[in-house]
Coordinates of C-alpha atoms in Angstrom, one line a residue:
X1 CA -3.0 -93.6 45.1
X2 CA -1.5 -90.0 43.2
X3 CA -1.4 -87.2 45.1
X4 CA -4.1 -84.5 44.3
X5 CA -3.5 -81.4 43.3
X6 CA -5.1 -78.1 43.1
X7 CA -5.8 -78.5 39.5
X8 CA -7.5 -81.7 39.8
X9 CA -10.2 -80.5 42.0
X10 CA -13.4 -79.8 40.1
X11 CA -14.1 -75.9 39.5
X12 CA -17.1 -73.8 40.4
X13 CA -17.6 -70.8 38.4
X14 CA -19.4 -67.8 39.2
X15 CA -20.0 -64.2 38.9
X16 CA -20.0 -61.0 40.9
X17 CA -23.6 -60.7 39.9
X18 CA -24.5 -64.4 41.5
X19 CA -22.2 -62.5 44.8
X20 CA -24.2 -59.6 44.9
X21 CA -27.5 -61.2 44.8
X22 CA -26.8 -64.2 46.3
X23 CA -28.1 -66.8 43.8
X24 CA -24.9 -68.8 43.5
X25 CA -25.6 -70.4 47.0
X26 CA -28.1 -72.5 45.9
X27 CA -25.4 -73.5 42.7
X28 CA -22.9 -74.1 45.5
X29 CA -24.6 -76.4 47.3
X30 CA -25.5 -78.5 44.4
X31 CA -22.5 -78.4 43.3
X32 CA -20.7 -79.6 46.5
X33 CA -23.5 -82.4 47.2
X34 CA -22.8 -83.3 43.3
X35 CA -18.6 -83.0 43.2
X36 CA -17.8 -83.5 47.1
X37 CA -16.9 -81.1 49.7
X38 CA -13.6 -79.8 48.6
X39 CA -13.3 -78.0 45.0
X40 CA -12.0 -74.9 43.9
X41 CA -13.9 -71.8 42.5
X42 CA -13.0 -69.2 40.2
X43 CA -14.8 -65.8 40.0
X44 CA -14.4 -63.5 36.9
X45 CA -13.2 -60.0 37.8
X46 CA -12.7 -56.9 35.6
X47 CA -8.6 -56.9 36.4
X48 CA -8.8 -61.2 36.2
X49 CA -9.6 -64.0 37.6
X50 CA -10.3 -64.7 41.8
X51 CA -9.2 -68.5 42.2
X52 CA -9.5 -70.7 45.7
X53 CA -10.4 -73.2 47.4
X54 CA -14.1 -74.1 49.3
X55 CA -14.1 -76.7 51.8
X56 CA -17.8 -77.3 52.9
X57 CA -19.1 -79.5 55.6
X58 CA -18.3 -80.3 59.2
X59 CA -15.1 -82.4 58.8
X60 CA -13.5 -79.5 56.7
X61 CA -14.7 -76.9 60.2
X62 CA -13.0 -79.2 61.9
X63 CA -10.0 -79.4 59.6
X64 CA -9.3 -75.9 59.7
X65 CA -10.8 -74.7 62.8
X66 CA -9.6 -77.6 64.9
X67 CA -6.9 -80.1 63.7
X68 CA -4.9 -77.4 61.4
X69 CA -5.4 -74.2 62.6
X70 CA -2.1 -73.4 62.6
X71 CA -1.9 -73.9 58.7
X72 CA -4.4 -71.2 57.9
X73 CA -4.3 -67.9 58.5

């Protein structure tokens, strides 16, 4: 099995407008139930681009609150 990388995770795109109001929740949630719990998201800003990771679920709270804390910060 490859190794996955960042760029081979699906991408959720939103807005600052979707942030402000909150109607990219919704879009986020059937987007993870669609594409799995782990994708990245990108967020168009006036000075570029605001790239990352979501992890959504309660085996990725208990990946990074529990079992890898130490690798986040």
């Amino acid at each position: 099995m490859a190794k996955q990388t960042f760029q081979d995770l699906p991408e959720f795109n939103y807005d600052w407008d979707e942030i402000n109001d909150g109607s990219y929740i919704p879009k986020l949630v059937d987007f993870s139930l669609e594409h799995g719990p782990l994708f990245r998201f990108r967020v168009e800003q006036m000075d570029g681009p605001l790239t990352g990771a979501f992890m959504v679920g309660p085996e990725a709270n208990r990946f990074v609150f529990h079992t890898h804390r130490q690798a986040f910060s």
